[in-house]
GROMACS .gro file of C-alpha atoms in nm:
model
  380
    1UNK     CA    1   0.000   0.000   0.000
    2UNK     CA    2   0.105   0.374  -0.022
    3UNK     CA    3   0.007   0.557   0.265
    4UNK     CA    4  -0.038   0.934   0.280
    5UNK     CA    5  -0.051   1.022   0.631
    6UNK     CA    6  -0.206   1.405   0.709
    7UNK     CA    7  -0.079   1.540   1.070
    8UNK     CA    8  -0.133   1.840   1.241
    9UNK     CA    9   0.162   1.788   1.416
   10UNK     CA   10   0.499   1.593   1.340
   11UNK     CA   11   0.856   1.624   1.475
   12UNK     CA   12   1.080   1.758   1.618
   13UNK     CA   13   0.768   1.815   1.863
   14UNK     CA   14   0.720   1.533   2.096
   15UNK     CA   15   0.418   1.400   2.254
   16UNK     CA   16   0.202   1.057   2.232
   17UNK     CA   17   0.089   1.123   1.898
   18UNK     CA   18   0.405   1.162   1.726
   19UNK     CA   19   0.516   0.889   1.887
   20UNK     CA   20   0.217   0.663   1.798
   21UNK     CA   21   0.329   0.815   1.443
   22UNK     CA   22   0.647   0.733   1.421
   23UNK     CA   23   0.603   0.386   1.561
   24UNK     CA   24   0.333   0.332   1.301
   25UNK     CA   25   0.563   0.499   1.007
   26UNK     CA   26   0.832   0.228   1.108
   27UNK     CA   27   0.636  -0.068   1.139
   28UNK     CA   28   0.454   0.027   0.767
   29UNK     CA   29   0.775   0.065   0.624
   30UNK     CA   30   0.887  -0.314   0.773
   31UNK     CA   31   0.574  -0.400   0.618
   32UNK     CA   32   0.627  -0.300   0.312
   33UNK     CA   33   0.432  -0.017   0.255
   34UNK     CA   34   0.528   0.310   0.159
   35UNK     CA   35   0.431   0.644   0.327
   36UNK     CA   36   0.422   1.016   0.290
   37UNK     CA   37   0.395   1.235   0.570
   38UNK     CA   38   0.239   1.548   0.530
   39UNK     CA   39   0.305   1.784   0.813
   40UNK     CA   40   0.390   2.140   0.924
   41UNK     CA   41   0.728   2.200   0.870
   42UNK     CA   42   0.989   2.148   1.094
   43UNK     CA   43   1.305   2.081   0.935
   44UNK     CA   44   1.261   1.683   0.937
   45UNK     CA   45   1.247   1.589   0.565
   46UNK     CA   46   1.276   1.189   0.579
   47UNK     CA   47   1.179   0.944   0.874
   48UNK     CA   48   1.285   0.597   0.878
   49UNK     CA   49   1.251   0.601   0.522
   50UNK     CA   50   0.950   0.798   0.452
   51UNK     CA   51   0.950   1.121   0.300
   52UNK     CA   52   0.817   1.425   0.542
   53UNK     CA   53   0.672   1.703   0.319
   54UNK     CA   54   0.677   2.003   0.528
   55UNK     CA   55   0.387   2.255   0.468
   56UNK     CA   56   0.533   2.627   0.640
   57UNK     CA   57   0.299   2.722   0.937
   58UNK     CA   58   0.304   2.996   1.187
   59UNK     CA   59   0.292   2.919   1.538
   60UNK     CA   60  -0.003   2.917   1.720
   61UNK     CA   61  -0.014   3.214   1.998
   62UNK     CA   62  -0.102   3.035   2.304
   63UNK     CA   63   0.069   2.699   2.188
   64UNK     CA   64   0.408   2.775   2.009
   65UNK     CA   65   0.516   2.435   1.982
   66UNK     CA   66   0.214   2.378   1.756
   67UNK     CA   67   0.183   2.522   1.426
   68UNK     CA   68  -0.121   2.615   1.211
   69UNK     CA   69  -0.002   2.491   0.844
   70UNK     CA   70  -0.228   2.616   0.571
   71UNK     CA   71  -0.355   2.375   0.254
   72UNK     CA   72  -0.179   2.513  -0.029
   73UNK     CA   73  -0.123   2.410  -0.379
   74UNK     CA   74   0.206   2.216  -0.335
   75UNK     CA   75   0.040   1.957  -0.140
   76UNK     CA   76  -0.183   1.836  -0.453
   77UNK     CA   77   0.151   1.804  -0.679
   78UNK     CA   78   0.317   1.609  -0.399
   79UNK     CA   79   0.009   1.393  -0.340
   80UNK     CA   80  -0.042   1.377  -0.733
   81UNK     CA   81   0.328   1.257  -0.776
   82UNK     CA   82   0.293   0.967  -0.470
   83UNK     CA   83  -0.025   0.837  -0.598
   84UNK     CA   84  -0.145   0.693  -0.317
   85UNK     CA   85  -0.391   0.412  -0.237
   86UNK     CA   86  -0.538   0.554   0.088
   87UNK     CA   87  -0.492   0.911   0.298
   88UNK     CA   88  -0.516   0.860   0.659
   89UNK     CA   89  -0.619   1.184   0.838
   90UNK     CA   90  -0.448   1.220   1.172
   91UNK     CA   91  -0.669   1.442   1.399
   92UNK     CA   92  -0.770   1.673   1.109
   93UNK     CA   93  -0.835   2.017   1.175
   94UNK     CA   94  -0.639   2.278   0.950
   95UNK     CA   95  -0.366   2.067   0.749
   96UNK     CA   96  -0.594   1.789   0.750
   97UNK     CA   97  -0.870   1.917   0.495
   98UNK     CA   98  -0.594   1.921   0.217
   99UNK     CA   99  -0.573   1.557   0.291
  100UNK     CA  100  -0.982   1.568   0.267
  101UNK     CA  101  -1.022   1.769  -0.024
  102UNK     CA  102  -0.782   1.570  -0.255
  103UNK     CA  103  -0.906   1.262  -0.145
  104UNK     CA  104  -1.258   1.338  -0.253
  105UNK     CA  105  -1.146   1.486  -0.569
  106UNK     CA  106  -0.944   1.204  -0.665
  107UNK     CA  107  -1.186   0.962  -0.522
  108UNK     CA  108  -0.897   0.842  -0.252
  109UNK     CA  109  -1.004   0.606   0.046
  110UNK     CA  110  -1.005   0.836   0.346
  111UNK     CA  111  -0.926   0.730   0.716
  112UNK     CA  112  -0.924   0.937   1.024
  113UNK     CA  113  -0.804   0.917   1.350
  114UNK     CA  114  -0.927   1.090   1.651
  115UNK     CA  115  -0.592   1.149   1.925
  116UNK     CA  116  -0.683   1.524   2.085
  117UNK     CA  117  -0.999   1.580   2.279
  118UNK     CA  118  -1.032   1.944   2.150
  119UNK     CA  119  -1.410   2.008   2.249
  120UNK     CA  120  -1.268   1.948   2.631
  121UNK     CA  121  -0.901   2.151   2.575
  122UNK     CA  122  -1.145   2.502   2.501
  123UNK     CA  123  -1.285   2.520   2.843
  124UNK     CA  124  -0.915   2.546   2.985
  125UNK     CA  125  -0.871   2.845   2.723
  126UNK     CA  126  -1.098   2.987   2.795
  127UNK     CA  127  -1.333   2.960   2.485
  128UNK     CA  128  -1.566   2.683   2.627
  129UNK     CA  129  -1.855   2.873   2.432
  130UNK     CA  130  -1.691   2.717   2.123
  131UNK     CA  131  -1.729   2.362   2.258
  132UNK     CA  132  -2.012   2.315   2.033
  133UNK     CA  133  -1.938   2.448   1.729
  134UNK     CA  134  -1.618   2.210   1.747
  135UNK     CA  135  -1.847   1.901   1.818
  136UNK     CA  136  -2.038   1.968   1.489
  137UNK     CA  137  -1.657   2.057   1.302
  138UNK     CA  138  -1.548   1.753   1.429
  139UNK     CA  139  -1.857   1.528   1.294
  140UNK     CA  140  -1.893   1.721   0.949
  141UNK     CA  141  -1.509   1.666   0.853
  142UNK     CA  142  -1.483   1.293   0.992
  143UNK     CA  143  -1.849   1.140   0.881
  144UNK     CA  144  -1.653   1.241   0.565
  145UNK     CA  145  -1.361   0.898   0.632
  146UNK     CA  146  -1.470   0.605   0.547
  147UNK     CA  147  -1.324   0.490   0.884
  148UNK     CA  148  -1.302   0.636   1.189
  149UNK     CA  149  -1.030   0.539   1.448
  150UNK     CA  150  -1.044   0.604   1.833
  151UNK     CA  151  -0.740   0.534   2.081
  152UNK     CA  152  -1.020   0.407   2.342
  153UNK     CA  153  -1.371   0.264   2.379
  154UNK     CA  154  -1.440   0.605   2.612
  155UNK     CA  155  -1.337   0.822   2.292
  156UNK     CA  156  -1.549   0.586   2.062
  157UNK     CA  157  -1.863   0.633   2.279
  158UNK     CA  158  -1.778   0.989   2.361
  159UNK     CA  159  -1.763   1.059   1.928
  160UNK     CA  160  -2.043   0.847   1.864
  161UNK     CA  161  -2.286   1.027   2.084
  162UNK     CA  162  -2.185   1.335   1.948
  163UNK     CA  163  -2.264   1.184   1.586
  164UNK     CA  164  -1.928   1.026   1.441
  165UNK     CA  165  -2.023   0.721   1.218
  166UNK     CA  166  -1.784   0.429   1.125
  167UNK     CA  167  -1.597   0.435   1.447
  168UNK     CA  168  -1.384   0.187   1.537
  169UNK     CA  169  -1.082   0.132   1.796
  170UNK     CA  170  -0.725   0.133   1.680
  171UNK     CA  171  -0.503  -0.017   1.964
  172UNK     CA  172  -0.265   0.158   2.210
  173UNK     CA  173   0.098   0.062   2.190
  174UNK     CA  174   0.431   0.118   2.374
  175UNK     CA  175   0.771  -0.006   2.341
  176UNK     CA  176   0.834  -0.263   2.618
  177UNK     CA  177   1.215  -0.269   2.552
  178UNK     CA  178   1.252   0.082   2.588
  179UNK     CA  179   1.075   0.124   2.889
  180UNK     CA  180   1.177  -0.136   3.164
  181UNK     CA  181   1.200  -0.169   3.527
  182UNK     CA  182   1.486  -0.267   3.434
  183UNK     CA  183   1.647   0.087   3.406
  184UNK     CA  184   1.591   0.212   3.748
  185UNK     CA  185   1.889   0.430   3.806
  186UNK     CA  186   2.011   0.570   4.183
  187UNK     CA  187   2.151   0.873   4.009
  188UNK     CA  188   1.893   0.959   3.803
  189UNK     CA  189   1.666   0.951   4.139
  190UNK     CA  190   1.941   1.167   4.306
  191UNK     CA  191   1.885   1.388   4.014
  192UNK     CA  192   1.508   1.409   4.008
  193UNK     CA  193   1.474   1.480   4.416
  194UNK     CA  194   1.721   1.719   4.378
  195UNK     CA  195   1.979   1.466   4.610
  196UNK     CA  196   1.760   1.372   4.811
  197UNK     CA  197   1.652   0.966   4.671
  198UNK     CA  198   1.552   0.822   5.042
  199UNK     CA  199   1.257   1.063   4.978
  200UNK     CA  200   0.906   0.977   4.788
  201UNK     CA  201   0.898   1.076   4.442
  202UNK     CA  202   0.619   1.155   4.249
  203UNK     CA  203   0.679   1.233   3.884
  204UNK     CA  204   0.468   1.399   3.616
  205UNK     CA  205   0.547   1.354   3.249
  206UNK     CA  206   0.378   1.511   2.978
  207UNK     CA  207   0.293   1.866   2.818
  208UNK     CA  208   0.290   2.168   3.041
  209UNK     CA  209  -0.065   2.320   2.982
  210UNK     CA  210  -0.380   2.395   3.147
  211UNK     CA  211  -0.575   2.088   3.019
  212UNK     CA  212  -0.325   1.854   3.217
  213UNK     CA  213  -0.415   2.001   3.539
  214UNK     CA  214  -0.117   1.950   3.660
  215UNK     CA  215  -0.219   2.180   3.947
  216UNK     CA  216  -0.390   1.922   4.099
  217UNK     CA  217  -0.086   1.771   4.221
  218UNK     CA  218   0.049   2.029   4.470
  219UNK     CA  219  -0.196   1.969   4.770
  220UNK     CA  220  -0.156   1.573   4.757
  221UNK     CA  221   0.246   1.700   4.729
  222UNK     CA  222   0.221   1.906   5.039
  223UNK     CA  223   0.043   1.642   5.270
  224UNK     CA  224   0.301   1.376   5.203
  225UNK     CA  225   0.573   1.432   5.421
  226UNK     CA  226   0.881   1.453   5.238
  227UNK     CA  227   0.739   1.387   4.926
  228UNK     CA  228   0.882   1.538   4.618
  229UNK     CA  229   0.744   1.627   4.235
  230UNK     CA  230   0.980   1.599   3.932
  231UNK     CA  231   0.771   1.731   3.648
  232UNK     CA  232   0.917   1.607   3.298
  233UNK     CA  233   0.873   1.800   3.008
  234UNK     CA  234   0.783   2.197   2.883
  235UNK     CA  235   0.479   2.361   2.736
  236UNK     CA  236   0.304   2.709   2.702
  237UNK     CA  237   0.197   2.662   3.067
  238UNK     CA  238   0.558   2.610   3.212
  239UNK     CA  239   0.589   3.001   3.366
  240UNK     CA  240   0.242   2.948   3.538
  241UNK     CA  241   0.359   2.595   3.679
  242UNK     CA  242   0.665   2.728   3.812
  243UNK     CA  243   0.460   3.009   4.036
  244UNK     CA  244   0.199   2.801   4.116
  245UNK     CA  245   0.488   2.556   4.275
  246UNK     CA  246   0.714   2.793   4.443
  247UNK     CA  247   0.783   2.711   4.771
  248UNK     CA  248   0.709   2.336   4.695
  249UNK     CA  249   1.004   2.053   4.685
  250UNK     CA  250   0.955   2.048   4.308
  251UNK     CA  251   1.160   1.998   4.037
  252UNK     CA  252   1.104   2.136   3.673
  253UNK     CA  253   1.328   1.884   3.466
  254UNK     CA  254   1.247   1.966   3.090
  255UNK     CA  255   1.255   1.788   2.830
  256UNK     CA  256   1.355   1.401   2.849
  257UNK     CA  257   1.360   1.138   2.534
  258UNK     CA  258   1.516   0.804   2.497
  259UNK     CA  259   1.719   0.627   2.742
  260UNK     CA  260   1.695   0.909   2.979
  261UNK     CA  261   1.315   0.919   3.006
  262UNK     CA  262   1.331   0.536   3.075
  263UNK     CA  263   1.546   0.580   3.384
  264UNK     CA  264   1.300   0.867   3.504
  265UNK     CA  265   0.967   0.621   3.494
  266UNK     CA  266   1.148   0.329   3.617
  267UNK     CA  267   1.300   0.518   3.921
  268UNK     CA  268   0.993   0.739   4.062
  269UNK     CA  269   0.763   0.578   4.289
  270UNK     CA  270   0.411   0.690   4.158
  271UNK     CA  271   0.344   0.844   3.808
  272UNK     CA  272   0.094   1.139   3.898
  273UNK     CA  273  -0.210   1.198   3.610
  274UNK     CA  274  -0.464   1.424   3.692
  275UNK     CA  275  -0.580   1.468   3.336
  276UNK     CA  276  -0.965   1.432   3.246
  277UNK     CA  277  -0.893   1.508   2.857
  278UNK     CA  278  -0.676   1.211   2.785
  279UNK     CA  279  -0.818   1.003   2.454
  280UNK     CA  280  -0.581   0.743   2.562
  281UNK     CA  281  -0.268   0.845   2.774
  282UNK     CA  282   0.061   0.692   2.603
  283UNK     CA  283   0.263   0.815   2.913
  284UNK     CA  284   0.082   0.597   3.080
  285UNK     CA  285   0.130   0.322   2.926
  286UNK     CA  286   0.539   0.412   2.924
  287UNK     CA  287   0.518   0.451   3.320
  288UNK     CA  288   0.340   0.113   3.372
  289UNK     CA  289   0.595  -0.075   3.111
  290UNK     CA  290   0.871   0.074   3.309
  291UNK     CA  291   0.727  -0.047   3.663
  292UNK     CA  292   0.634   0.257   3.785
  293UNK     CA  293   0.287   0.282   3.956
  294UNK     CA  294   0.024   0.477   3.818
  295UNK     CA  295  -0.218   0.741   4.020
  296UNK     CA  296  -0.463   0.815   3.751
  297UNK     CA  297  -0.794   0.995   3.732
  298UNK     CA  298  -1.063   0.771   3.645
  299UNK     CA  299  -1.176   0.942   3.288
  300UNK     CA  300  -1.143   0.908   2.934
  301UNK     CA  301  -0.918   0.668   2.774
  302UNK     CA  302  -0.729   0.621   3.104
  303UNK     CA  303  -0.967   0.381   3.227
  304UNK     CA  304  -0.938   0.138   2.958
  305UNK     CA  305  -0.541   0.096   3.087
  306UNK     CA  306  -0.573   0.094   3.409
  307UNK     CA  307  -0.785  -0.117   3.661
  308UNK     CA  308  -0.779   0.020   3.981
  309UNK     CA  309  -0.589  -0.141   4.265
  310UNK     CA  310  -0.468  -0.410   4.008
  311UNK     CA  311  -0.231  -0.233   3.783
  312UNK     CA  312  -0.243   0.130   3.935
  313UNK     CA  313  -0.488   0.352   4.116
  314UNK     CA  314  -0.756   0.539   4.027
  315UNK     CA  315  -0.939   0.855   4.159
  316UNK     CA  316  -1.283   1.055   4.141
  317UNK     CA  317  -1.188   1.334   3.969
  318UNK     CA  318  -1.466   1.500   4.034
  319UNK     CA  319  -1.479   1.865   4.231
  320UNK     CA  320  -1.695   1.678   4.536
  321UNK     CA  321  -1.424   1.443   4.534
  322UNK     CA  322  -1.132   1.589   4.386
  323UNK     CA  323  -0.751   1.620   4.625
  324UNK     CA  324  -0.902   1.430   4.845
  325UNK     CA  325  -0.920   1.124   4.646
  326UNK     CA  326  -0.599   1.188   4.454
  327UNK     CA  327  -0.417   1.233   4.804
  328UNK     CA  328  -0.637   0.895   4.937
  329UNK     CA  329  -0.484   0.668   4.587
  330UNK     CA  330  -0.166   0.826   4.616
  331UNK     CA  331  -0.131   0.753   5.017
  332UNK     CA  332  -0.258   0.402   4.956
  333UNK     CA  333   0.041   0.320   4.707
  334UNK     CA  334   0.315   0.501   4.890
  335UNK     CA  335   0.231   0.325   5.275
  336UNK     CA  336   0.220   0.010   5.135
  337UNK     CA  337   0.538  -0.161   5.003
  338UNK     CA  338   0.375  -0.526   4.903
  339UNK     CA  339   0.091  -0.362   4.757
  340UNK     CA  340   0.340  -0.132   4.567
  341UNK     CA  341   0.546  -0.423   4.472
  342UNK     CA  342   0.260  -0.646   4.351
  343UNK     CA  343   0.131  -0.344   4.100
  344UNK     CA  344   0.481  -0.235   3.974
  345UNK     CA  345   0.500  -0.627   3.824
  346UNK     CA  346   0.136  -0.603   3.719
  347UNK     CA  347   0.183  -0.288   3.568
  348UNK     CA  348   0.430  -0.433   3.345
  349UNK     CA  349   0.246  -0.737   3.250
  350UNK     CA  350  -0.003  -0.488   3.095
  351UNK     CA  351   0.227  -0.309   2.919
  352UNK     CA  352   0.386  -0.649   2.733
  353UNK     CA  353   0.048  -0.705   2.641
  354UNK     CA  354   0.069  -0.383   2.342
  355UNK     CA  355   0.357  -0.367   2.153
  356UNK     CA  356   0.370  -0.087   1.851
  357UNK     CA  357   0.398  -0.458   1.609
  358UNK     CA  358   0.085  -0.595   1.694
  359UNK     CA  359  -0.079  -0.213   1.707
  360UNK     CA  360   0.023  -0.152   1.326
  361UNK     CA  361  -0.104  -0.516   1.187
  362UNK     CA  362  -0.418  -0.393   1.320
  363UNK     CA  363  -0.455  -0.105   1.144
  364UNK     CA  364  -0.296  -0.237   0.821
  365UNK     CA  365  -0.607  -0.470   0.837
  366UNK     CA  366  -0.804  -0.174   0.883
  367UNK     CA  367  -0.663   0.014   0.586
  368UNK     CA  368  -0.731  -0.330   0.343
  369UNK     CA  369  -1.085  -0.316   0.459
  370UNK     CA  370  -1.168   0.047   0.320
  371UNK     CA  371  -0.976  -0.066   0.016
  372UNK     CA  372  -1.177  -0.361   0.012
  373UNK     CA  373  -1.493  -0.285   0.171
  374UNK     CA  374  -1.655  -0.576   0.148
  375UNK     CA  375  -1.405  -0.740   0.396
  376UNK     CA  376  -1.466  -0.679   0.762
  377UNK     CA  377  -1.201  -0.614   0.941
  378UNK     CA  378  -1.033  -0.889   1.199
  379UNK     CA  379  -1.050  -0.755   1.596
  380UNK     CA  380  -0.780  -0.799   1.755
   0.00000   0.00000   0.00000
C-alpha cells in the first residue's frame, strides 16, 4: 500500500501522537508499505525512510510548539506525484482538509483518527462557548472517512454520541524494551529529588498546559511528608507551573527522550495523572511498562489501561471528590510496600500485552478493509 498520512503535528515536537506516528511509520515501512507524511514544517524531511513534506505554518499564539499549516497548492503536486492508495487523516483540523479535499477529488479512500480531545481543551482556554461548534466541526469533517479510528472505547462512545459514524478502535501501543524496570537508576533519582533519593517521588510527564491540570498535584504534594514532584517535560503553561509551585520541593526537569526518560519512569515511585482530557494516555502506558505505579484519574481513555488497585490507582476526579481522592490513591500506594510491589510487576504485564507490532497489523487490516470494503475487518 502507499500511505499518505495528514498530521497536524509531526517532529521535532514530541508528545504521544508523534510517537504513535512514528512507531506506526516504522512498522509500515517493515511491512512494506510506503508512506508520505504530510506535516507542518519542521526541518525533518525523511523518517525511517519515509519522506516528510513540510507545509510552512506559523505558530499558534497560546501553543508555540504547535503550528497552524495552511492547505496550499504544493500539497496536490506532492500527493499527485505519490499516488497513493489511501490518505489517513491524523486528527484533522487545518492541514488535515488538504488531505480531505484531494481525497474526494481524486476519489482516494479516506481514514481518520481521533488522538486530541479538543471540544474538552477550550474550556481550559478559555473559549468553552466554542465547545459546540467544534463538536459539529469535528462530525462534518470525519463522517466524511470512510473509517473512523479512536485510541479508546471512552473516545469511541464519547464521538459516537456526538454523531461520528464508522468508528472503530485502533489499539494503544508502547515499546516494552525501551521502557523497563529494568532501568531504574540511583543517580537519576538523586537527580530528580534534587539529592535527596531516600525521599518519595512523584513524577509527572507530559505537556505543560492547562488541560493537564497539573495543578492538581500540589496539595496531595504538600500532605506527604517529604514527598517530592519531578515534572518532565515543557509547554506554554511552564511560567504558570513554576509560580503556582514555588515554595514546593519540586523539580522542573524539561525535556527528556530516549534512554533518559526510561530511567526517570522506572526510578519514581508513583506516576501522577490528573488529566480528564486524555483520549488514551501513552505516558501511561510508558510509566506502567517501566514499573512505575500509576495514580490516575478515572476518565477518558485512562480507564481502559488501568484497573484500579490491580495495575495502578484510580481517583474521582470529580470537584466533590477531587484532592481528596488523589491524596487517598496516592497515600494508599506510597504506605504500602507489598501492595506497591505487587502493582509495579502487574503494571508491566499490561504493558507487554501492546507492543507498537501488533498495534500496526491492526490497522494495516483496517486500511485493506476500506480498500476492500466488502471485507470486515479482523479484531484484535
Amino acid at each position: 500500500m502507499r500511505i499518505a498520512l495528514f498530521t497536524e503535528t509531526f517532529l521535532p515536537k514530541v508528545d504521544g501522537i508523534v510517537t504513535r506516528l512514528c512507531q506506526t511509520i516504522t512498522f509500515l515501512q517493515r511491512f512494506g508499505h510506503q508512506v508520505l507524511v504530510i506535516a507542518p514544517e519542521g526541518g525533518i524531511t525523511e523518517y525511517n525512510g519515509s519522506q516528510v513534506f513540510g507545509v510552512s505554518g506559523m505558530p499558534l499564539p497560546m501553543y508555540p510548539e504547535l503550528k497552524l499549516a495552511l492547505p496550499r497548492p504544493a500539497i496536490g503536486e506532492a500527493i499527485e506525484k505519490f499516488a497513493p492508495d489511501l490518505i489517513h487523516m491524523v486528527n484533522p483540523a487545518v492541514l488535515g482538509m488538504a488531505g480531505l479535499f484531494y481525497g474526494k477529488m481524486w476519489k482516494i479512500p479516506l481514514v481518520a483518527s481521533y488522538h486530541t480531545h479538543l471540544p474538552h481543551y477550550l474550556k481550559y482556554y478559555g473559549f468553552s462557548m466554542l465547545e459546540g461548534l467544534m463538536w459539529e466541526l469535528i462530525k462534518l469533517t470525519h463522517n466524511q472517512a470512510q473509517l473512523n479510528l479512536c485510541t479508546s472505547s471512552a473516545m469511541i462512545q464519547e464521538l459516537g454520541d456526538h454523531g461520528v459514524e464508522r468508528l472503530d478502535l485502533w489499539q494503544r501501543g508502547v515499546d516494552i524494551d525501551q521502557f523497563h524496570p529494568d532501568f531504574y537508576s540511583p543517580e537519576m533519582r538523586s537527580h530528580l529529588t534534587q539529592g535527596n533519593p531516600e525521599d518519595p517521588l512523584l513524577l509527572y510527564v507530559g505537556r505543560l498546559s492547562p488541560e493537564k491540570e497539573i495543578e492538581a498535584i500540589k496539595p496531595v504534594l504538600e500532605r506527604i511528608p517529604g514527598a517530592r514532584l519531578a515534572l518532565v517535560g515543557d509547554g506554554p503553561h511552564r511560567s504558570q507551573l513554576e509560580d503556582y509551585f514555588a515554595g514546593t520541593s519540586t523539580y522542573f526537569a524539561g525535556y527528556m527522550r530516549g534512554s533518559t526518560l526510561a530511567s526517570a519512569f522506572a526510578s519514581a515511585d508513583a506516576f501522577m495523572f490528573p488529566s480528564r482530557t486524555e483520549t488514551l494516555g501513552l505516558v501511561l502506558l510508558e510509566a506502567m511498562a517501566a514499573g512505575c505505579p500509576v495514580v490516575a484519574a478515572a476518565k477518558g481513555g485512562i480507564t481502559d489501561i488501568v484497573e484500579d488497585g490491580v495495575n495502578g490507582f484510580l481517583f474521582d476526579p470529580s470537584p466533590e471528590a477531587g484532592t481528596v481522592a488523589m491524596l487517598a490513591a496516592t497515600q494508599r500506594l506510597l504506605h504500602n510496600a507489598e501492595d506497591r510491589e505487587r502493582v509495579r510487576r502487574q503494571a508491566r504485564v499490561e504493558a507487554e500485552r501492546w507492543g507498537w507490532k501488533a498495534a500496526t497489523q491492526q490497522l494495516e487490516r483496517y486500511y485493506q478493509s476500506v480498500l476492500t470494503p466488502a471485507k470486515v475487518p479482523a479484531q484484535v
